[in-house]
């Protein structure tokens, strides 16, 4: 056996003490009076849904838009509108995927940096 039972129990205790200290410090930071939460911040469920479902799906839509744009590029060059087509198929889904803050579903939502430094 690689570890004896007492060494395993000691390792589990050490890891649990480390994690309890980390979670305690995070909780105490969140309950600090100086820490202000924006009133319009999304709930944890909205953040989870955004990370687990919306971001991956919008990444797939962005990749599909790139493929469609490449496929339609010869015709859009003839028509003279490759920029407009690229804006519609690539840049809009890309902005929705990568630019907006996590948990917000509107593209025009200001980021935390913009909220802090608007003055």
mmCIF file of N, CA and C in Angstrom:
data_model
loop_
_atom_site.group_PDB
_atom_site.id
_atom_site.type_symbol
_atom_site.label_atom_id
_atom_site.label_comp_id
_atom_site.label_asym_id
_atom_site.label_seq_id
_atom_site.Cartn_x
_atom_site.Cartn_y
_atom_site.Cartn_z
ATOM 1 N N UNK A 1 0.831 -1.183 0.000
ATOM 2 C CA UNK A 1 0.000 0.000 0.000
ATOM 3 C C UNK A 1 0.868 1.236 0.000
ATOM 4 N N UNK A 2 0.453 2.200 -0.824
ATOM 5 C CA UNK A 2 1.233 3.418 -0.958
ATOM 6 C C UNK A 2 1.097 4.301 0.280
ATOM 7 N N UNK A 3 -0.122 4.451 0.751
ATOM 8 C CA UNK A 3 -0.366 5.260 1.937
ATOM 9 C C UNK A 3 -0.968 4.380 3.018
ATOM 10 N N UNK A 4 -0.579 4.637 4.224
ATOM 11 C CA UNK A 4 -1.247 3.952 5.319
ATOM 12 C C UNK A 4 -2.527 4.719 5.661
ATOM 13 N N UNK A 5 -3.346 4.099 6.437
ATOM 14 C CA UNK A 5 -4.635 4.703 6.780
ATOM 15 C C UNK A 5 -4.450 6.015 7.529
ATOM 16 N N UNK A 6 -3.514 6.094 8.426
ATOM 17 C CA UNK A 6 -3.308 7.316 9.216
ATOM 18 C C UNK A 6 -2.776 8.452 8.335
ATOM 19 N N UNK A 7 -1.900 8.127 7.378
ATOM 20 C CA UNK A 7 -1.409 9.165 6.469
ATOM 21 C C UNK A 7 -2.531 9.682 5.573
ATOM 22 N N UNK A 8 -3.417 8.794 5.149
ATOM 23 C CA UNK A 8 -4.539 9.200 4.317
ATOM 24 C C UNK A 8 -5.482 10.127 5.084
ATOM 25 N N UNK A 9 -5.779 9.769 6.316
ATOM 26 C CA UNK A 9 -6.652 10.599 7.151
ATOM 27 C C UNK A 9 -5.995 11.951 7.406
ATOM 28 N N UNK A 10 -4.689 11.958 7.640
ATOM 29 C CA UNK A 10 -3.976 13.224 7.847
ATOM 30 C C UNK A 10 -4.037 14.097 6.595
ATOM 31 N N UNK A 11 -3.862 13.495 5.439
ATOM 32 C CA UNK A 11 -3.914 14.260 4.199
ATOM 33 C C UNK A 11 -5.305 14.836 3.968
ATOM 34 N N UNK A 12 -6.336 14.064 4.238
ATOM 35 C CA UNK A 12 -7.716 14.549 4.086
ATOM 36 C C UNK A 12 -7.982 15.704 5.035
ATOM 37 N N UNK A 13 -7.517 15.605 6.259
ATOM 38 C CA UNK A 13 -7.701 16.686 7.223
ATOM 39 C C UNK A 13 -6.975 17.956 6.796
ATOM 40 N N UNK A 14 -5.756 17.822 6.320
ATOM 41 C CA UNK A 14 -4.993 18.988 5.879
ATOM 42 C C UNK A 14 -5.696 19.678 4.709
ATOM 43 N N UNK A 15 -6.139 18.892 3.743
ATOM 44 C CA UNK A 15 -6.837 19.461 2.588
ATOM 45 C C UNK A 15 -8.136 20.128 3.016
ATOM 46 N N UNK A 16 -8.875 19.515 3.921
ATOM 47 C CA UNK A 16 -10.136 20.115 4.374
ATOM 48 C C UNK A 16 -9.884 21.407 5.145
ATOM 49 N N UNK A 17 -8.817 21.474 5.938
ATOM 50 C CA UNK A 17 -8.491 22.716 6.641
ATOM 51 C C UNK A 17 -8.093 23.819 5.658
ATOM 52 N N UNK A 18 -7.366 23.453 4.636
ATOM 53 C CA UNK A 18 -6.974 24.443 3.632
ATOM 54 C C UNK A 18 -8.208 24.999 2.930
ATOM 55 N N UNK A 19 -9.096 24.113 2.488
ATOM 56 C CA UNK A 19 -10.294 24.573 1.789
ATOM 57 C C UNK A 19 -11.227 25.349 2.709
ATOM 58 N N UNK A 20 -11.316 24.956 3.965
ATOM 59 C CA UNK A 20 -12.180 25.709 4.877
ATOM 60 C C UNK A 20 -11.630 27.113 5.101
ATOM 61 N N UNK A 21 -10.317 27.254 5.148
ATOM 62 C CA UNK A 21 -9.728 28.584 5.268
ATOM 63 C C UNK A 21 -9.973 29.439 4.036
ATOM 64 N N UNK A 22 -9.893 28.829 2.873
ATOM 65 C CA UNK A 22 -10.145 29.572 1.640
ATOM 66 C C UNK A 22 -11.598 30.021 1.595
ATOM 67 N N UNK A 23 -12.532 29.109 1.874
ATOM 68 C CA UNK A 23 -13.942 29.461 1.802
ATOM 69 C C UNK A 23 -14.327 30.465 2.882
ATOM 70 N N UNK A 24 -13.702 30.377 4.052
ATOM 71 C CA UNK A 24 -13.988 31.338 5.101
ATOM 72 C C UNK A 24 -13.529 32.728 4.683
ATOM 73 N N UNK A 25 -12.363 32.822 4.084
ATOM 74 C CA UNK A 25 -11.874 34.132 3.674
ATOM 75 C C UNK A 25 -12.717 34.715 2.550
ATOM 76 N N UNK A 26 -13.177 33.880 1.629
ATOM 77 C CA UNK A 26 -14.050 34.367 0.560
ATOM 78 C C UNK A 26 -15.367 34.845 1.139
ATOM 79 N N UNK A 27 -15.928 34.097 2.082
ATOM 80 C CA UNK A 27 -17.189 34.479 2.694
ATOM 81 C C UNK A 27 -17.037 35.771 3.495
ATOM 82 N N UNK A 28 -15.961 35.911 4.232
ATOM 83 C CA UNK A 28 -15.772 37.127 5.010
ATOM 84 C C UNK A 28 -15.536 38.330 4.096
ATOM 85 N N UNK A 29 -14.900 38.122 2.949
ATOM 86 C CA UNK A 29 -14.721 39.205 1.997
ATOM 87 C C UNK A 29 -16.065 39.623 1.408
ATOM 88 N N UNK A 30 -16.923 38.649 1.127
ATOM 89 C CA UNK A 30 -18.223 38.952 0.544
ATOM 90 C C UNK A 30 -19.128 39.664 1.545
ATOM 91 N N UNK A 31 -18.957 39.393 2.827
ATOM 92 C CA UNK A 31 -19.784 40.042 3.841
ATOM 93 C C UNK A 31 -19.192 41.347 4.345
ATOM 94 N N UNK A 32 -18.072 41.761 3.804
ATOM 95 C CA UNK A 32 -17.430 42.992 4.217
ATOM 96 C C UNK A 32 -18.309 44.172 3.835
ATOM 97 N N UNK A 33 -18.417 45.148 4.716
ATOM 98 C CA UNK A 33 -19.268 46.309 4.452
ATOM 99 C C UNK A 33 -18.701 47.190 3.335
ATOM 100 N N UNK A 34 -17.394 47.183 3.158
ATOM 101 C CA UNK A 34 -16.798 47.998 2.111
ATOM 102 C C UNK A 34 -17.027 47.409 0.728
ATOM 103 N N UNK A 35 -17.304 46.125 0.677
ATOM 104 C CA UNK A 35 -17.548 45.452 -0.592
ATOM 105 C C UNK A 35 -18.967 45.750 -1.029
ATOM 106 N N UNK A 36 -19.114 46.457 -2.132
ATOM 107 C CA UNK A 36 -20.441 46.817 -2.612
ATOM 108 C C UNK A 36 -20.799 45.974 -3.810
ATOM 109 N N UNK A 37 -21.979 45.438 -3.769
ATOM 110 C CA UNK A 37 -22.474 44.655 -4.887
ATOM 111 C C UNK A 37 -23.405 45.544 -5.696
ATOM 112 N N UNK A 38 -23.228 45.519 -6.995
ATOM 113 C CA UNK A 38 -24.115 46.301 -7.850
ATOM 114 C C UNK A 38 -25.521 45.732 -7.774
ATOM 115 N N UNK A 39 -26.491 46.612 -7.777
ATOM 116 C CA UNK A 39 -27.878 46.171 -7.679
ATOM 117 C C UNK A 39 -28.317 45.360 -8.885
ATOM 118 N N UNK A 40 -27.723 45.633 -10.022
ATOM 119 C CA UNK A 40 -28.157 44.958 -11.241
ATOM 120 C C UNK A 40 -27.274 43.768 -11.598
ATOM 121 N N UNK A 41 -26.514 43.250 -10.639
ATOM 122 C CA UNK A 41 -25.693 42.078 -10.915
ATOM 123 C C UNK A 41 -26.573 40.855 -11.089
ATOM 124 N N UNK A 42 -26.183 39.957 -11.984
ATOM 125 C CA UNK A 42 -27.001 38.760 -12.197
ATOM 126 C C UNK A 42 -26.898 37.783 -11.023
ATOM 127 N N UNK A 43 -27.915 36.974 -10.902
ATOM 128 C CA UNK A 43 -27.920 35.945 -9.858
ATOM 129 C C UNK A 43 -26.967 34.826 -10.249
ATOM 130 N N UNK A 44 -26.646 33.990 -9.288
ATOM 131 C CA UNK A 44 -25.713 32.897 -9.538
ATOM 132 C C UNK A 44 -26.278 31.921 -10.560
ATOM 133 N N UNK A 45 -27.589 31.745 -10.587
ATOM 134 C CA UNK A 45 -28.203 30.851 -11.579
ATOM 135 C C UNK A 45 -28.021 31.403 -12.987
ATOM 136 N N UNK A 46 -28.150 32.720 -13.135
ATOM 137 C CA UNK A 46 -27.945 33.336 -14.454
ATOM 138 C C UNK A 46 -26.501 33.187 -14.904
ATOM 139 N N UNK A 47 -25.572 33.325 -13.985
ATOM 140 C CA UNK A 47 -24.158 33.162 -14.316
ATOM 141 C C UNK A 47 -23.879 31.716 -14.720
ATOM 142 N N UNK A 48 -24.425 30.769 -13.974
ATOM 143 C CA UNK A 48 -24.219 29.357 -14.293
ATOM 144 C C UNK A 48 -24.805 29.013 -15.653
ATOM 145 N N UNK A 49 -26.019 29.466 -15.932
ATOM 146 C CA UNK A 49 -26.650 29.193 -17.226
ATOM 147 C C UNK A 49 -25.849 29.825 -18.352
ATOM 148 N N UNK A 50 -25.324 31.021 -18.104
ATOM 149 C CA UNK A 50 -24.519 31.683 -19.127
ATOM 150 C C UNK A 50 -23.253 30.894 -19.416
ATOM 151 N N UNK A 51 -22.562 30.451 -18.375
ATOM 152 C CA UNK A 51 -21.304 29.725 -18.568
ATOM 153 C C UNK A 51 -21.542 28.323 -19.125
ATOM 154 N N UNK A 52 -22.567 27.643 -18.620
ATOM 155 C CA UNK A 52 -22.781 26.248 -19.003
ATOM 156 C C UNK A 52 -23.502 26.080 -20.335
ATOM 157 N N UNK A 53 -24.404 27.000 -20.677
ATOM 158 C CA UNK A 53 -25.217 26.814 -21.874
ATOM 159 C C UNK A 53 -25.029 27.899 -22.934
ATOM 160 N N UNK A 54 -25.193 29.150 -22.523
ATOM 161 C CA UNK A 54 -25.253 30.235 -23.500
ATOM 162 C C UNK A 54 -23.904 30.480 -24.167
ATOM 163 N N UNK A 55 -22.824 30.534 -23.398
ATOM 164 C CA UNK A 55 -21.506 30.781 -24.007
ATOM 165 C C UNK A 55 -21.095 29.683 -24.983
ATOM 166 N N UNK A 56 -21.216 28.395 -24.618
ATOM 167 C CA UNK A 56 -20.855 27.369 -25.599
ATOM 168 C C UNK A 56 -21.732 27.394 -26.847
ATOM 169 N N UNK A 57 -23.035 27.612 -26.671
ATOM 170 C CA UNK A 57 -23.909 27.680 -27.841
ATOM 171 C C UNK A 57 -23.596 28.886 -28.713
ATOM 172 N N UNK A 58 -23.307 30.018 -28.099
ATOM 173 C CA UNK A 58 -22.974 31.194 -28.902
ATOM 174 C C UNK A 58 -21.604 31.038 -29.573
ATOM 175 N N UNK A 59 -20.701 30.267 -28.972
ATOM 176 C CA UNK A 59 -19.433 29.963 -29.633
ATOM 177 C C UNK A 59 -19.674 29.102 -30.870
ATOM 178 N N UNK A 60 -20.591 28.142 -30.765
ATOM 179 C CA UNK A 60 -20.945 27.312 -31.919
ATOM 180 C C UNK A 60 -21.579 28.171 -33.008
ATOM 181 N N UNK A 61 -22.447 29.100 -32.615
ATOM 182 C CA UNK A 61 -23.077 29.996 -33.592
ATOM 183 C C UNK A 61 -22.025 30.887 -34.252
ATOM 184 N N UNK A 62 -21.047 31.349 -33.493
ATOM 185 C CA UNK A 62 -19.977 32.157 -34.070
ATOM 186 C C UNK A 62 -19.171 31.347 -35.079
ATOM 187 N N UNK A 63 -18.828 30.118 -34.738
ATOM 188 C CA UNK A 63 -18.085 29.256 -35.663
ATOM 189 C C UNK A 63 -18.907 28.953 -36.910
ATOM 190 N N UNK A 64 -20.202 28.703 -36.739
ATOM 191 C CA UNK A 64 -21.064 28.474 -37.904
ATOM 192 C C UNK A 64 -21.165 29.729 -38.758
ATOM 193 N N UNK A 65 -21.193 30.890 -38.121
ATOM 194 C CA UNK A 65 -21.221 32.149 -38.864
ATOM 195 C C UNK A 65 -19.958 32.359 -39.682
ATOM 196 N N UNK A 66 -18.826 31.979 -39.129
ATOM 197 C CA UNK A 66 -17.571 32.065 -39.879
ATOM 198 C C UNK A 66 -17.632 31.159 -41.102
ATOM 199 N N UNK A 67 -18.138 29.947 -40.920
ATOM 200 C CA UNK A 67 -18.267 29.023 -42.047
ATOM 201 C C UNK A 67 -19.217 29.541 -43.112
ATOM 202 N N UNK A 68 -20.346 30.077 -42.684
ATOM 203 C CA UNK A 68 -21.290 30.640 -43.650
ATOM 204 C C UNK A 68 -20.707 31.856 -44.362
ATOM 205 N N UNK A 69 -19.978 32.676 -43.619
ATOM 206 C CA UNK A 69 -19.382 33.862 -44.232
ATOM 207 C C UNK A 69 -18.349 33.472 -45.287
ATOM 208 N N UNK A 70 -17.524 32.473 -44.979
ATOM 209 C CA UNK A 70 -16.534 32.005 -45.952
ATOM 210 C C UNK A 70 -17.234 31.413 -47.172
ATOM 211 N N UNK A 71 -18.315 30.662 -46.951
ATOM 212 C CA UNK A 71 -19.033 30.068 -48.075
ATOM 213 C C UNK A 71 -19.708 31.123 -48.946
ATOM 214 N N UNK A 72 -20.202 32.180 -48.329
ATOM 215 C CA UNK A 72 -20.910 33.220 -49.074
ATOM 216 C C UNK A 72 -20.001 34.352 -49.519
ATOM 217 N N UNK A 73 -18.726 34.287 -49.183
ATOM 218 C CA UNK A 73 -17.803 35.375 -49.508
ATOM 219 C C UNK A 73 -17.698 35.666 -51.000
ATOM 220 N N UNK A 74 -17.613 34.675 -51.874
ATOM 221 C CA UNK A 74 -17.532 35.024 -53.300
ATOM 222 C C UNK A 74 -18.756 35.799 -53.789
ATOM 223 N N UNK A 75 -19.926 35.414 -53.358
ATOM 224 C CA UNK A 75 -21.131 36.123 -53.781
ATOM 225 C C UNK A 75 -21.223 37.506 -53.156
ATOM 226 N N UNK A 76 -20.767 37.635 -51.903
ATOM 227 C CA UNK A 76 -20.818 38.951 -51.272
ATOM 228 C C UNK A 76 -19.764 39.885 -51.858
ATOM 229 N N UNK A 77 -18.649 39.343 -52.348
ATOM 230 C CA UNK A 77 -17.663 40.185 -53.040
ATOM 231 C C UNK A 77 -18.236 40.712 -54.348
ATOM 232 N N UNK A 78 -18.974 39.873 -55.039
ATOM 233 C CA UNK A 78 -19.621 40.322 -56.273
ATOM 234 C C UNK A 78 -20.672 41.380 -55.946
ATOM 235 N N UNK A 79 -21.421 41.166 -54.876
ATOM 236 C CA UNK A 79 -22.452 42.122 -54.483
ATOM 237 C C UNK A 79 -21.910 43.361 -53.802
ATOM 238 N N UNK A 80 -20.666 43.325 -53.371
ATOM 239 C CA UNK A 80 -20.040 44.497 -52.752
ATOM 240 C C UNK A 80 -20.371 44.690 -51.284
ATOM 241 N N UNK A 81 -20.779 43.643 -50.592
ATOM 242 C CA UNK A 81 -21.098 43.795 -49.172
ATOM 243 C C UNK A 81 -20.459 42.741 -48.272
ATOM 244 N N UNK A 82 -19.168 42.441 -48.431
ATOM 245 C CA UNK A 82 -18.580 41.439 -47.524
ATOM 246 C C UNK A 82 -18.454 41.950 -46.085
ATOM 247 N N UNK A 83 -18.301 43.249 -45.915
ATOM 248 C CA UNK A 83 -18.203 43.803 -44.564
ATOM 249 C C UNK A 83 -19.508 43.689 -43.799
ATOM 250 N N UNK A 84 -20.609 43.979 -44.469
ATOM 251 C CA UNK A 84 -21.912 43.875 -43.821
ATOM 252 C C UNK A 84 -22.238 42.426 -43.477
ATOM 253 N N UNK A 85 -21.911 41.524 -44.386
ATOM 254 C CA UNK A 85 -22.152 40.111 -44.140
ATOM 255 C C UNK A 85 -21.280 39.596 -42.996
ATOM 256 N N UNK A 86 -20.021 40.027 -42.949
ATOM 257 C CA UNK A 86 -19.138 39.638 -41.854
ATOM 258 C C UNK A 86 -19.612 40.190 -40.522
ATOM 259 N N UNK A 87 -20.131 41.411 -40.533
ATOM 260 C CA UNK A 87 -20.679 42.005 -39.307
ATOM 261 C C UNK A 87 -21.849 41.179 -38.786
ATOM 262 N N UNK A 88 -22.726 40.780 -39.698
ATOM 263 C CA UNK A 88 -23.916 40.032 -39.302
ATOM 264 C C UNK A 88 -23.599 38.605 -38.869
ATOM 265 N N UNK A 89 -22.746 37.919 -39.608
ATOM 266 C CA UNK A 89 -22.505 36.489 -39.355
ATOM 267 C C UNK A 89 -21.371 36.200 -38.371
ATOM 268 N N UNK A 90 -20.392 37.094 -38.279
ATOM 269 C CA UNK A 90 -19.217 36.800 -37.454
ATOM 270 C C UNK A 90 -19.109 37.736 -36.247
ATOM 271 N N UNK A 91 -19.141 39.039 -36.478
ATOM 272 C CA UNK A 91 -18.844 39.976 -35.395
ATOM 273 C C UNK A 91 -19.946 40.073 -34.354
ATOM 274 N N UNK A 92 -21.206 40.059 -34.766
ATOM 275 C CA UNK A 92 -22.293 40.127 -33.784
ATOM 276 C C UNK A 92 -22.307 38.898 -32.860
ATOM 277 N N UNK A 93 -22.271 37.673 -33.403
ATOM 278 C CA UNK A 93 -22.195 36.524 -32.486
ATOM 279 C C UNK A 93 -20.895 36.507 -31.677
ATOM 280 N N UNK A 94 -19.800 36.977 -32.273
ATOM 281 C CA UNK A 94 -18.535 37.026 -31.536
ATOM 282 C C UNK A 94 -18.577 38.003 -30.384
ATOM 283 N N UNK A 95 -19.183 39.153 -30.602
ATOM 284 C CA UNK A 95 -19.335 40.118 -29.501
ATOM 285 C C UNK A 95 -20.217 39.539 -28.399
ATOM 286 N N UNK A 96 -21.296 38.858 -28.802
ATOM 287 C CA UNK A 96 -22.177 38.268 -27.805
ATOM 288 C C UNK A 96 -21.451 37.182 -27.019
ATOM 289 N N UNK A 97 -20.561 36.463 -27.661
ATOM 290 C CA UNK A 97 -19.842 35.389 -26.987
ATOM 291 C C UNK A 97 -18.732 35.904 -26.084
ATOM 292 N N UNK A 98 -17.930 36.842 -26.570
ATOM 293 C CA UNK A 98 -16.692 37.194 -25.874
ATOM 294 C C UNK A 98 -16.687 38.567 -25.211
ATOM 295 N N UNK A 99 -17.555 39.474 -25.578
ATOM 296 C CA UNK A 99 -17.434 40.846 -25.094
ATOM 297 C C UNK A 99 -18.279 41.136 -23.861
ATOM 298 N N UNK A 100 -19.474 40.590 -23.804
ATOM 299 C CA UNK A 100 -20.386 40.956 -22.722
ATOM 300 C C UNK A 100 -19.957 40.313 -21.406
ATOM 301 N N UNK A 101 -20.299 40.930 -20.278
ATOM 302 C CA UNK A 101 -19.956 40.355 -18.977
ATOM 303 C C UNK A 101 -20.708 39.050 -18.729
ATOM 304 N N UNK A 102 -20.150 38.199 -17.918
ATOM 305 C CA UNK A 102 -20.754 36.901 -17.620
ATOM 306 C C UNK A 102 -22.055 37.108 -16.848
ATOM 307 N N UNK A 103 -23.113 36.446 -17.299
ATOM 308 C CA UNK A 103 -24.407 36.521 -16.638
ATOM 309 C C UNK A 103 -25.359 37.525 -17.245
ATOM 310 N N UNK A 104 -24.857 38.445 -18.016
ATOM 311 C CA UNK A 104 -25.703 39.439 -18.666
ATOM 312 C C UNK A 104 -26.040 38.966 -20.069
ATOM 313 N N UNK A 105 -27.293 39.061 -20.437
ATOM 314 C CA UNK A 105 -27.710 38.594 -21.753
ATOM 315 C C UNK A 105 -27.827 39.720 -22.769
ATOM 316 N N UNK A 106 -27.700 40.949 -22.336
ATOM 317 C CA UNK A 106 -27.743 42.072 -23.265
ATOM 318 C C UNK A 106 -26.331 42.426 -23.683
ATOM 319 N N UNK A 107 -26.160 42.724 -24.941
ATOM 320 C CA UNK A 107 -24.831 43.045 -25.447
ATOM 321 C C UNK A 107 -24.374 44.424 -25.001
ATOM 322 N N UNK A 108 -25.306 45.337 -24.754
ATOM 323 C CA UNK A 108 -24.930 46.705 -24.403
ATOM 324 C C UNK A 108 -24.770 46.920 -22.906
ATOM 325 N N UNK A 109 -24.678 45.855 -22.115
ATOM 326 C CA UNK A 109 -24.470 45.966 -20.676
ATOM 327 C C UNK A 109 -23.051 46.443 -20.411
ATOM 328 N N UNK A 110 -22.882 47.499 -19.609
ATOM 329 C CA UNK A 110 -21.517 47.948 -19.315
ATOM 330 C C UNK A 110 -20.770 46.935 -18.470
ATOM 331 N N UNK A 111 -19.494 46.819 -18.710
ATOM 332 C CA UNK A 111 -18.677 45.907 -17.915
ATOM 333 C C UNK A 111 -18.410 46.525 -16.551
ATOM 334 N N UNK A 112 -17.861 45.739 -15.629
ATOM 335 C CA UNK A 112 -17.561 46.254 -14.286
ATOM 336 C C UNK A 112 -16.535 47.375 -14.362
ATOM 337 N N UNK A 113 -15.585 47.266 -15.272
ATOM 338 C CA UNK A 113 -14.588 48.315 -15.423
ATOM 339 C C UNK A 113 -15.261 49.608 -15.868
ATOM 340 N N UNK A 114 -16.186 49.517 -16.792
ATOM 341 C CA UNK A 114 -16.885 50.710 -17.265
ATOM 342 C C UNK A 114 -17.743 51.309 -16.155
ATOM 343 N N UNK A 115 -18.325 50.473 -15.279
ATOM 344 C CA UNK A 115 -19.125 50.980 -14.181
ATOM 345 C C UNK A 115 -18.255 51.727 -13.164
ATOM 346 N N UNK A 116 -17.079 51.178 -12.886
ATOM 347 C CA UNK A 116 -16.207 51.792 -11.886
ATOM 348 C C UNK A 116 -15.564 53.083 -12.363
ATOM 349 N N UNK A 117 -15.287 53.182 -13.650
ATOM 350 C CA UNK A 117 -14.513 54.313 -14.156
ATOM 351 C C UNK A 117 -15.295 55.187 -15.127
ATOM 352 N N UNK A 118 -16.604 55.319 -14.933
ATOM 353 C CA UNK A 118 -17.385 56.158 -15.809
ATOM 354 C C UNK A 118 -17.232 57.628 -15.481
ATOM 355 N N UNK A 119 -16.747 57.957 -14.327
ATOM 356 C CA UNK A 119 -16.630 59.368 -13.923
ATOM 357 C C UNK A 119 -15.642 60.124 -14.754
#
